[in-house]
C-alpha cells in the first residue's frame, strides 16, 4: 500500500491556499479593506501597524516611511533566496521565515532588487503569481502584503482586482499602482490611476500626482490647480508641479466669469510656493510673477475673502526672494496692498475669529493685524469664555509681558494642573489624549522670553510625564537669570533631577545647577 504524504504541495498550488504562519484569528489587510469598501467607508480609516509596534512610539502618516525615508537594499539576496525556497516547497516553516524577513527589511528598499533577480533568473512564474496573490489577499501584515502586490505586477494576465482595492489606501497605493501600470495598457491604466489620485489625500496622492502630473487631458489639468495640489501632508509638495503641469497662469489668463475654485486653488498654490521647500518653490516656477499678478487682479474683482487675503499676505512676504524683476515685485506688492485696503475685511476678520470655521479663523489671524484688528484680544476673550478651546499657541505669540501674564493666569484656572503633574516618565505626549500637555508646551516654551513670569506653570511642567514639557521648563529656567528664580525653584529642581528618567533631560537639569558663565 502506498504511503500518503502528510504535506501535499500539489494540493497547495492547485488551491492557492498556503499554510499560515500567523494566528488564524488575524484578519487579512485585504479583507479589512474589502469590508470598508462594502460598507461605503473610507479605506484609509484602516490604521496599519507594523509588526511589533510599540504603542508609545511616534506614529507616522500612512505611506510616509515608504515615500520619504525609503528603505535599505540590505536583505534583497536573502529575500530572493527565501522566496525561491517557498516556491520550491511551500511549508509553514519556510513561509514563516520568508514573512519574518519581510517584516525585518522594509519592502520598499529591496523590492526593485528582488524584482531584477526574479526577472534575470525567473522561477516558476505561475507559482509566484499564486503565492503573490495569496500574500496580498490573506496576509494580515503590511510588508508581506506590499511584496505580494509588487510581485503580482510581474505576472502577465494577473487578476487586478486586489490591486485596485489596495490602490485606495495611502500605505499600499505605491505598490498597487506600479503593478497596475505594468499589467495594463496606458490607455486603461491612466483613468484608474487618476481616479485613485482623486480619492487619496496623503502620501498616496503625492506619489500618484508626481507620477501622473504630465500628460493628462484638460480635465486633469483643471483638477490639478483646483484640488489636485491639496493633500493632508503639505501643499508645498505638489504646488509647483500642479502650477506648471496644470498651466495655472494659462487658466487664470483664460478665466471667464466667476471661478471661485480656481481663485481659491491659485491662492493656495501661490502661498505654498512662497513658503519655500520641501519641494520646488516660487523660484522654480517660471510663470510665478505673471500668475501672481493675474491672480491678484482677479481677486481684486471678486468678492472679499479671508482665504484670498491670507494667501496674498503670504505671497507678499517672500517677494524679494523669488528672483523676479523689481517691476514685477513692486506690482505684486501694490496689488496686495490694494486688496488689504478693501472695505469690509476687518468685519470679516472679527466674524471669523468668533465663528465655528477653524480654517477661516486661522486666515483671520493672518489678515487681522494688516487691517487694524486686535486679534490677540478677541482670541483671549474667546478662550476665557470657552475653556474647552485650546488657543494657547496663538495667545503666546505676543511680546507684551502684561498679556503673557494674563495668559498664565487663565491657564492656571483652565488647565487641569493636577492631571499634568503626575510625575516624570518618558512619554512622547502626542495625540488627543495629551492635548492639555500640548497646551502646557505652547505656554512654557515662550516663557524663556519673560523672566520671572509663569513659574507655577514651569513647576507643573517639571513634574509632567511628558519629556518635552520638562525640557521646555529647563529651557525657560536656563534663559532666566538666577536672580529671577523663585525660592522654590532649586528644591524642586533637585527633586526633579533625582527622579528624571530621560538622560538628555537629566543633563539639562544638571546644567541648571552650574554657575552662569559671565
Coordinates of C-alpha atoms in Angstrom, one line a residue:
X1 CA 0.0 0.0 0.0
X2 CA 1.3 3.4 -0.9
X3 CA 2.2 5.8 1.9
X4 CA 0.4 9.1 1.5
X5 CA 2.5 12.2 2.4
X6 CA 1.4 14.5 5.2
X7 CA 2.4 17.5 3.2
X8 CA 0.8 17.8 -0.3
X9 CA 2.5 20.6 -2.2
X10 CA 0.5 19.8 -5.3
X11 CA -2.8 20.5 -3.5
X12 CA -1.5 23.8 -2.2
X13 CA -0.5 25.0 -5.6
X14 CA -3.8 23.9 -7.0
X15 CA -5.9 25.6 -4.4
X16 CA -3.7 28.7 -3.9
X17 CA -4.1 28.3 -0.1
X18 CA -0.9 28.1 1.8
X19 CA -0.2 27.2 5.5
X20 CA -0.5 30.4 7.5
X21 CA 2.4 31.1 9.9
X22 CA 0.3 33.5 11.9
X23 CA -2.7 33.2 14.2
X24 CA -5.8 32.1 12.4
X25 CA -7.8 34.8 14.3
X26 CA -5.9 37.6 12.5
X27 CA -7.9 39.1 9.6
X28 CA -6.0 40.0 6.5
X29 CA -5.5 43.6 5.5
X30 CA -7.2 42.8 2.2
X31 CA -10.4 41.6 3.9
X32 CA -10.5 44.6 6.2
X33 CA -10.2 46.9 3.3
X34 CA -12.8 45.0 1.4
X35 CA -15.2 45.3 4.3
X36 CA -14.7 49.0 4.5
X37 CA -15.3 49.4 0.8
X38 CA -18.5 47.3 1.0
X39 CA -19.7 49.5 3.9
X40 CA -19.0 52.7 1.9
X41 CA -16.4 53.8 4.4
X42 CA -13.1 55.5 3.5
X43 CA -10.4 52.8 3.1
X44 CA -7.9 55.0 4.9
X45 CA -9.9 54.6 8.1
X46 CA -7.9 51.4 8.4
X47 CA -4.9 52.2 10.5
X48 CA -1.9 50.0 9.5
X49 CA 0.6 49.0 12.2
X50 CA 4.0 47.4 11.8
X51 CA 4.7 44.1 13.4
X52 CA 5.9 44.5 16.9
X53 CA 4.8 48.2 17.0
X54 CA 5.4 49.9 20.3
X55 CA 2.2 51.9 21.1
X56 CA 4.4 54.6 22.7
X57 CA 6.5 55.4 19.7
X58 CA 5.7 58.2 17.2
X59 CA 3.1 57.2 14.6
X60 CA 3.8 58.2 11.0
X61 CA 1.2 59.1 8.5
X62 CA 0.3 56.2 6.2
X63 CA 2.8 55.9 3.4
X64 CA 5.3 58.4 4.9
X65 CA 8.1 55.9 5.6
X66 CA 8.0 54.5 2.1
X67 CA 7.7 57.8 0.3
X68 CA 10.2 59.9 2.4
X69 CA 12.6 57.6 4.1
X70 CA 12.5 54.7 1.7
X71 CA 14.5 51.6 2.8
X72 CA 17.7 49.7 2.6
X73 CA 18.5 47.2 -0.1
X74 CA 20.1 45.1 2.5
X75 CA 18.4 41.7 2.7
X76 CA 17.4 41.5 -1.0
X77 CA 19.5 38.5 -1.6
X78 CA 18.1 36.7 1.5
X79 CA 14.6 37.6 0.5
X80 CA 15.1 36.3 -3.1
X81 CA 16.6 33.0 -1.7
X82 CA 13.8 32.6 0.8
X83 CA 11.2 33.3 -1.8
X84 CA 12.7 30.5 -4.1
X85 CA 12.7 28.1 -1.1
X86 CA 8.9 28.7 -0.6
X87 CA 8.2 28.3 -4.3
X88 CA 10.1 25.0 -4.3
X89 CA 8.5 23.6 -1.2
X90 CA 5.8 25.9 0.5
X91 CA 5.9 24.6 4.1
X92 CA 4.7 26.6 7.0
X93 CA 8.2 27.0 8.3
X94 CA 9.6 28.3 5.0
X95 CA 6.7 30.7 4.7
X96 CA 7.3 31.9 8.2
X97 CA 11.0 32.5 7.5
X98 CA 10.1 34.5 4.4
X99 CA 7.4 36.6 6.1
X100 CA 9.8 37.3 9.1
X101 CA 12.4 38.5 6.6
X102 CA 10.0 41.0 5.0
X103 CA 8.9 42.3 8.4
X104 CA 12.6 42.8 9.2
X105 CA 13.5 44.6 6.0
X106 CA 11.1 47.2 4.6
X107 CA 9.7 46.1 1.2
X108 CA 10.3 49.5 -0.4
X109 CA 14.0 49.2 -0.1
X110 CA 14.5 45.8 -1.5
X111 CA 11.6 45.2 -3.9
X112 CA 13.4 46.6 -7.0
X113 CA 16.5 44.5 -6.4
X114 CA 14.4 41.3 -5.8
X115 CA 12.4 42.1 -9.0
X116 CA 15.6 42.3 -11.0
X117 CA 16.7 39.0 -9.6
X118 CA 13.4 37.4 -10.4
X119 CA 13.4 38.7 -14.0
X120 CA 17.0 37.7 -14.6
X121 CA 16.5 34.2 -13.3
X122 CA 12.8 33.5 -13.4
X123 CA 11.3 30.9 -11.0
X124 CA 8.1 29.2 -11.9
X125 CA 6.0 32.4 -12.6
X126 CA 2.7 30.6 -12.3
X127 CA 3.7 29.6 -8.7
X128 CA 5.0 33.1 -8.0
X129 CA 1.7 34.5 -9.1
X130 CA -0.3 32.2 -6.9
X131 CA 1.9 32.9 -3.9
X132 CA 1.8 36.7 -4.5
X133 CA -2.0 36.8 -4.7
X134 CA -2.2 34.8 -1.5
X135 CA 0.2 37.1 0.3
X136 CA -1.8 40.2 -0.8
X137 CA -5.2 38.7 0.0
X138 CA -4.5 36.6 3.1
X139 CA -1.7 38.3 5.0
X140 CA -2.5 40.5 8.0
X141 CA 0.9 42.2 7.9
X142 CA 1.7 45.2 5.8
X143 CA 5.2 44.4 4.5
X144 CA 4.4 41.0 3.1
X145 CA 1.2 42.3 1.6
X146 CA 3.2 45.1 -0.2
X147 CA 5.6 42.5 -1.5
X148 CA 2.7 40.4 -2.8
X149 CA 1.3 43.4 -4.6
X150 CA 4.6 44.2 -6.2
X151 CA 5.1 40.6 -7.4
X152 CA 1.5 40.5 -8.9
X153 CA 2.7 43.2 -11.3
X154 CA 5.3 40.8 -12.8
X155 CA 2.9 38.1 -13.8
X156 CA 1.2 38.8 -17.1
X157 CA -2.6 38.2 -17.0
X158 CA -2.9 38.6 -13.2
X159 CA -6.2 39.5 -11.8
X160 CA -6.0 43.2 -11.0
X161 CA -8.9 43.3 -8.5
X162 CA -6.7 43.1 -5.5
X163 CA -4.5 45.9 -6.9
X164 CA -7.5 48.2 -7.5
X165 CA -8.6 47.7 -3.9
X166 CA -5.2 48.4 -2.3
X167 CA -4.6 51.4 -4.6
X168 CA -7.2 53.2 -2.5
X169 CA -5.1 53.1 0.7
X170 CA -2.2 55.6 1.3
X171 CA 0.1 52.9 2.7
X172 CA -0.2 50.5 -0.2
X173 CA -1.1 52.7 -3.2
X174 CA 2.5 53.0 -4.4
X175 CA 2.9 49.2 -4.8
X176 CA -0.6 48.7 -6.2
X177 CA -0.4 51.4 -8.9
X178 CA 3.1 50.4 -10.1
X179 CA 1.8 46.9 -10.5
X180 CA -1.3 48.2 -12.4
X181 CA 0.9 50.2 -14.6
X182 CA 2.9 47.1 -15.5
X183 CA -0.1 45.0 -16.2
X184 CA -2.5 47.3 -18.1
X185 CA -2.1 49.4 -21.3
X186 CA -1.5 53.1 -20.7
X187 CA -5.0 54.0 -22.0
X188 CA -6.6 51.6 -19.5
X189 CA -4.3 52.3 -16.6
X190 CA -4.3 56.1 -16.6
X191 CA -8.0 56.6 -15.8
X192 CA -7.8 54.1 -13.0
X193 CA -4.7 55.9 -11.5
X194 CA -6.3 59.3 -11.9
X195 CA -9.3 58.1 -10.1
X196 CA -7.1 56.7 -7.3
X197 CA -5.3 60.1 -7.1
X198 CA -8.6 61.9 -6.6
X199 CA -9.7 59.5 -3.9
X200 CA -6.4 59.7 -1.9
X201 CA -5.4 62.6 0.2
X202 CA -2.0 61.9 1.8
X203 CA 1.3 60.4 0.7
X204 CA -0.5 58.2 -1.8
X205 CA -1.9 61.2 -3.6
X206 CA 1.5 62.9 -3.5
X207 CA 3.2 59.9 -5.1
X208 CA 0.4 59.4 -7.7
X209 CA 0.3 63.1 -8.8
X210 CA 4.0 63.2 -9.1
X211 CA 3.8 60.1 -11.4
X212 CA 0.8 61.4 -13.4
X213 CA 1.2 65.2 -13.5
X214 CA 2.4 65.4 -17.1
X215 CA 0.4 64.0 -19.9
X216 CA -3.1 64.5 -18.6
X217 CA -6.0 66.0 -20.5
X218 CA -7.8 69.3 -20.0
X219 CA -10.0 67.9 -17.2
X220 CA -6.9 66.6 -15.4
X221 CA -5.2 70.0 -15.6
X222 CA -8.3 71.7 -14.3
X223 CA -8.3 69.3 -11.4
X224 CA -4.6 69.8 -10.6
X225 CA -5.0 73.5 -9.9
X226 CA -8.3 73.3 -8.1
X227 CA -8.0 70.2 -6.0
X228 CA -5.0 68.1 -7.1
X229 CA -2.4 70.1 -5.2
X230 CA -4.3 69.6 -1.9
X231 CA -3.2 66.9 0.5
X232 CA -3.2 66.2 4.2
X233 CA 0.6 66.4 4.4
X234 CA 1.8 69.7 3.0
X235 CA 0.5 71.6 -0.1
X236 CA 4.1 72.5 -0.8
X237 CA 4.9 69.0 -2.1
X238 CA 2.6 69.4 -5.1
X239 CA 2.2 73.2 -5.5
X240 CA 4.8 73.8 -8.2
X241 CA 4.0 70.6 -10.1
X242 CA 0.3 71.5 -10.2
X243 CA 1.1 75.1 -11.2
X244 CA 3.4 74.0 -14.1
X245 CA 1.6 70.9 -15.4
X246 CA -1.9 72.3 -14.7
X247 CA -0.9 75.6 -16.6
X248 CA -2.0 77.8 -13.7
X249 CA -1.1 81.0 -15.4
X250 CA -2.9 80.0 -18.6
X251 CA -6.0 79.1 -16.8
X252 CA -6.0 82.4 -14.9
X253 CA -5.4 84.2 -18.2
X254 CA -8.3 82.4 -19.9
X255 CA -10.7 82.6 -16.9
X256 CA -14.1 83.7 -18.0
X257 CA -16.5 84.9 -15.3
X258 CA -16.5 83.8 -11.7
X259 CA -14.4 80.7 -10.9
X260 CA -14.1 80.6 -7.1
X261 CA -12.5 77.1 -7.2
X262 CA -9.7 78.4 -9.5
X263 CA -9.1 81.5 -7.4
X264 CA -9.0 79.5 -4.2
X265 CA -6.7 76.9 -5.7
X266 CA -4.4 79.5 -7.2
X267 CA -4.1 81.3 -3.9
X268 CA -3.3 78.2 -2.0
X269 CA -0.7 77.2 -4.7
X270 CA 1.0 80.6 -4.7
X271 CA 1.1 80.8 -0.9
X272 CA 2.6 77.3 -0.8
X273 CA 5.2 78.3 -3.4
X274 CA 6.1 81.4 -1.3
X275 CA 6.8 79.2 1.8
X276 CA 9.9 77.5 0.3
X277 CA 10.5 73.7 0.4
X278 CA 10.4 70.9 0.9
X279 CA 9.8 70.6 -2.8
X280 CA 10.0 73.1 -5.7
X281 CA 9.2 76.7 -4.8
X282 CA 8.5 80.0 -6.4
X283 CA 12.0 80.4 -7.9
X284 CA 11.4 77.1 -9.7
X285 CA 8.1 78.3 -11.3
X286 CA 8.9 80.2 -14.4
X287 CA 5.5 81.9 -14.6
X288 CA 5.3 82.8 -10.9
X289 CA 5.3 86.5 -11.4
X290 CA 2.7 86.5 -14.2
X291 CA 0.5 84.0 -12.4
X292 CA 0.7 86.1 -9.2
X293 CA -0.3 89.3 -11.0
X294 CA -3.2 87.6 -12.8
X295 CA -4.5 86.1 -9.6
X296 CA -4.2 89.3 -7.6
X297 CA -6.0 91.2 -10.3
X298 CA -8.8 88.6 -10.4
X299 CA -9.3 88.5 -6.6
X300 CA -9.5 92.3 -6.7
X301 CA -12.6 92.0 -8.8
X302 CA -14.1 89.1 -6.8
X303 CA -16.0 89.2 -3.5
X304 CA -13.9 89.7 -0.4
X305 CA -12.3 86.5 1.0
X306 CA -10.2 86.0 4.1
X307 CA -8.6 83.0 2.4
X308 CA -7.5 85.2 -0.5
X309 CA -6.3 87.8 1.9
X310 CA -4.2 85.4 3.9
X311 CA -2.7 83.9 0.6
X312 CA -1.9 87.4 -0.6
X313 CA 0.0 88.2 2.6
X314 CA 1.9 85.0 2.3
X315 CA 2.8 85.8 -1.3
X316 CA 4.0 89.3 -0.4
X317 CA 6.1 88.1 2.5
X318 CA 8.8 86.5 0.3
X319 CA 8.6 88.6 -2.8
X320 CA 12.2 89.8 -2.6
X321 CA 13.5 86.2 -2.7
X322 CA 11.6 85.0 -5.8
X323 CA 14.1 86.2 -8.4
X324 CA 11.6 88.4 -10.0
X325 CA 12.3 91.8 -11.6
X326 CA 11.9 94.8 -9.4
X327 CA 8.9 95.9 -11.5
X328 CA 7.2 92.5 -11.0
X329 CA 7.9 92.6 -7.3
X330 CA 6.5 96.2 -7.0
X331 CA 3.4 95.3 -9.0
X332 CA 2.6 92.3 -6.7
X333 CA 3.3 94.3 -3.6
X334 CA 1.0 97.1 -4.8
X335 CA -1.8 94.7 -5.7
X336 CA -1.6 93.0 -2.3
X337 CA -1.8 96.4 -0.5
X338 CA -4.8 97.4 -2.7
X339 CA -6.6 94.1 -1.7
X340 CA -6.0 94.6 2.0
X341 CA -7.3 98.2 1.8
X342 CA -10.7 97.0 0.6
X343 CA -13.6 97.9 2.8
X344 CA -15.1 95.1 4.9
X345 CA -12.1 92.9 5.5
X346 CA -11.9 93.9 9.2
X347 CA -15.6 92.9 9.7
X348 CA -14.8 89.5 8.1
X349 CA -11.9 89.1 10.4
X350 CA -13.9 89.8 13.6
X351 CA -16.7 87.4 12.5
X352 CA -14.3 84.6 11.7
X353 CA -12.4 84.9 15.0
X354 CA -15.6 84.2 16.9
X355 CA -17.1 81.7 14.3
X356 CA -17.1 78.0 14.0
X357 CA -15.0 77.6 10.9
X358 CA -11.4 76.9 12.1
X359 CA -10.0 77.4 8.6
X360 CA -11.5 80.9 8.4
X361 CA -10.3 81.5 12.0
X362 CA -6.7 80.8 11.0
X363 CA -6.9 83.0 8.0
X364 CA -8.4 85.8 10.1
X365 CA -5.4 85.7 12.4
X366 CA -3.1 86.4 9.5
X367 CA -5.2 89.1 8.0
X368 CA -6.3 90.8 11.2
X369 CA -3.1 92.7 12.1
X370 CA -3.0 94.0 8.5
X371 CA -6.4 95.6 8.8
X372 CA -6.2 97.1 12.3
X373 CA -7.9 94.3 14.3
X374 CA -6.6 93.4 17.8
X375 CA -6.6 89.7 17.1
X376 CA -5.0 88.8 20.4
X377 CA -7.7 90.4 22.5
X378 CA -10.5 88.6 20.6
X379 CA -8.8 85.3 20.8
X380 CA -8.2 85.8 24.6
X381 CA -11.8 86.8 25.2
X382 CA -13.0 83.7 23.4
X383 CA -10.6 81.4 25.2
X384 CA -11.8 82.8 28.5
X385 CA -15.4 82.3 27.5
X386 CA -14.9 78.8 26.0
X387 CA -12.4 76.8 28.3
X388 CA -12.7 73.8 26.0
X389 CA -10.8 75.7 23.3
X390 CA -7.0 75.5 23.0
X391 CA -5.8 78.7 21.6
X392 CA -2.7 78.9 23.8
X393 CA -0.3 78.9 20.9
X394 CA -1.9 81.9 19.3
X395 CA -2.1 83.7 22.7
X396 CA 1.6 83.2 23.3
X397 CA 2.7 84.8 20.1
X398 CA 2.6 88.2 21.8
X399 CA 5.7 90.1 23.0
X400 CA 3.7 92.0 25.6
X401 CA 4.5 90.9 29.1
X402 CA 1.2 92.1 30.6
X403 CA -0.7 90.0 28.1
X404 CA 1.5 87.0 28.8
X405 CA 0.7 87.4 32.5
X406 CA -3.0 87.2 31.6
X407 CA -2.4 84.0 29.6
X408 CA -0.6 82.5 32.5
X409 CA -3.4 83.4 35.0
X410 CA -6.0 82.0 32.6
X411 CA -4.1 78.8 32.1
X412 CA -3.8 78.3 35.9
X413 CA -7.6 78.4 36.0
X414 CA -8.5 76.4 32.9
X415 CA -5.8 73.7 32.6
X416 CA -6.2 70.6 34.8
X417 CA -2.9 71.1 36.6
X418 CA -3.2 68.0 38.9
X419 CA -3.6 65.8 35.9
X420 CA -0.5 67.4 34.3
X421 CA 1.9 67.0 37.2
X422 CA 1.6 63.3 37.8
X423 CA 5.4 62.7 38.0
X424 CA 8.1 62.3 35.5
X425 CA 8.0 59.5 32.9
X426 CA 9.4 59.2 29.3
X427 CA 6.1 59.8 27.4
X428 CA 6.1 61.3 23.9
X429 CA 2.8 63.0 24.6
X430 CA 1.3 63.1 21.1
X431 CA -2.3 62.7 20.2
X432 CA -5.7 63.8 21.5
X433 CA -5.2 62.2 24.9
X434 CA -2.3 64.6 25.5
X435 CA -3.9 67.9 24.4
X436 CA -3.6 69.5 27.8
X437 CA 0.1 68.6 27.9
X438 CA 0.5 70.2 24.5
X439 CA -1.2 73.3 25.7
X440 CA 1.3 73.5 28.6
X441 CA 4.0 73.2 26.0
X442 CA 2.8 76.1 24.0
X443 CA 2.9 78.3 27.0
X444 CA 6.1 77.2 28.8
X445 CA 8.2 77.2 25.6
X446 CA 7.7 81.0 25.3
X447 CA 8.2 81.8 29.0
X448 CA 12.0 81.9 28.4
X449 CA 11.4 85.4 26.9
X450 CA 9.7 86.6 30.1
X451 CA 11.9 86.1 33.1
X452 CA 10.0 85.7 36.4
X453 CA 6.7 85.1 34.6
X454 CA 4.8 81.8 34.8
X455 CA 6.8 79.9 37.4
X456 CA 3.7 78.0 38.6
X457 CA 3.4 76.5 35.1
X458 CA 7.1 75.8 34.9
X459 CA 6.8 73.9 38.1
X460 CA 3.9 71.9 36.7
X461 CA 6.0 71.1 33.6
X462 CA 8.9 69.8 35.7
X463 CA 6.5 67.3 37.2
X464 CA 4.9 66.3 33.9
X465 CA 5.2 62.7 32.5
X466 CA 5.8 64.2 29.0
X467 CA 9.5 64.6 28.5
X468 CA 9.0 67.5 26.1
X469 CA 7.3 69.5 28.9
X470 CA 10.2 69.0 31.2
X471 CA 12.7 70.0 28.5
X472 CA 10.7 73.3 27.9
X473 CA 10.8 74.0 31.6
X474 CA 14.5 73.6 31.7
X475 CA 15.0 75.9 28.7
X476 CA 12.9 78.6 30.3
X477 CA 14.8 78.5 33.5
X478 CA 18.1 78.4 31.6
X479 CA 17.1 81.6 29.9
X480 CA 16.2 83.4 33.2
X481 CA 18.9 85.0 35.3
X482 CA 19.2 83.1 38.5
X483 CA 18.0 86.2 40.4
X484 CA 14.6 85.9 38.8
X485 CA 14.1 82.3 40.0
X486 CA 11.6 81.9 42.8
X487 CA 12.8 80.4 46.1
X488 CA 11.0 77.1 45.4
X489 CA 12.9 76.5 42.1
X490 CA 16.1 74.9 43.4
X491 CA 14.4 72.4 45.8
X492 CA 12.0 71.4 43.0
X493 CA 14.9 71.1 40.5
X494 CA 16.8 68.8 42.9
X495 CA 13.8 66.6 43.3
X496 CA 13.2 66.6 39.5
X497 CA 16.8 65.7 38.8
X498 CA 16.8 62.8 41.2
X499 CA 13.7 61.3 39.6
X500 CA 14.4 62.1 35.9
X501 CA 14.2 59.0 33.7
X502 CA 15.5 60.6 30.5
X503 CA 19.3 61.0 30.2
X504 CA 19.2 64.1 28.0
X505 CA 16.7 65.9 30.2
X506 CA 18.7 64.9 33.3
X507 CA 21.8 66.6 31.7
X508 CA 19.7 69.8 31.1
X509 CA 18.7 69.8 34.7
X510 CA 22.2 69.2 35.9
X511 CA 23.4 72.2 33.8
X512 CA 21.0 74.4 35.7
X513 CA 22.9 73.9 38.9
X514 CA 26.2 75.2 37.5
X515 CA 27.1 78.8 37.9
X516 CA 26.3 81.0 35.0
X517 CA 29.3 81.8 32.8
X518 CA 29.8 85.7 32.7

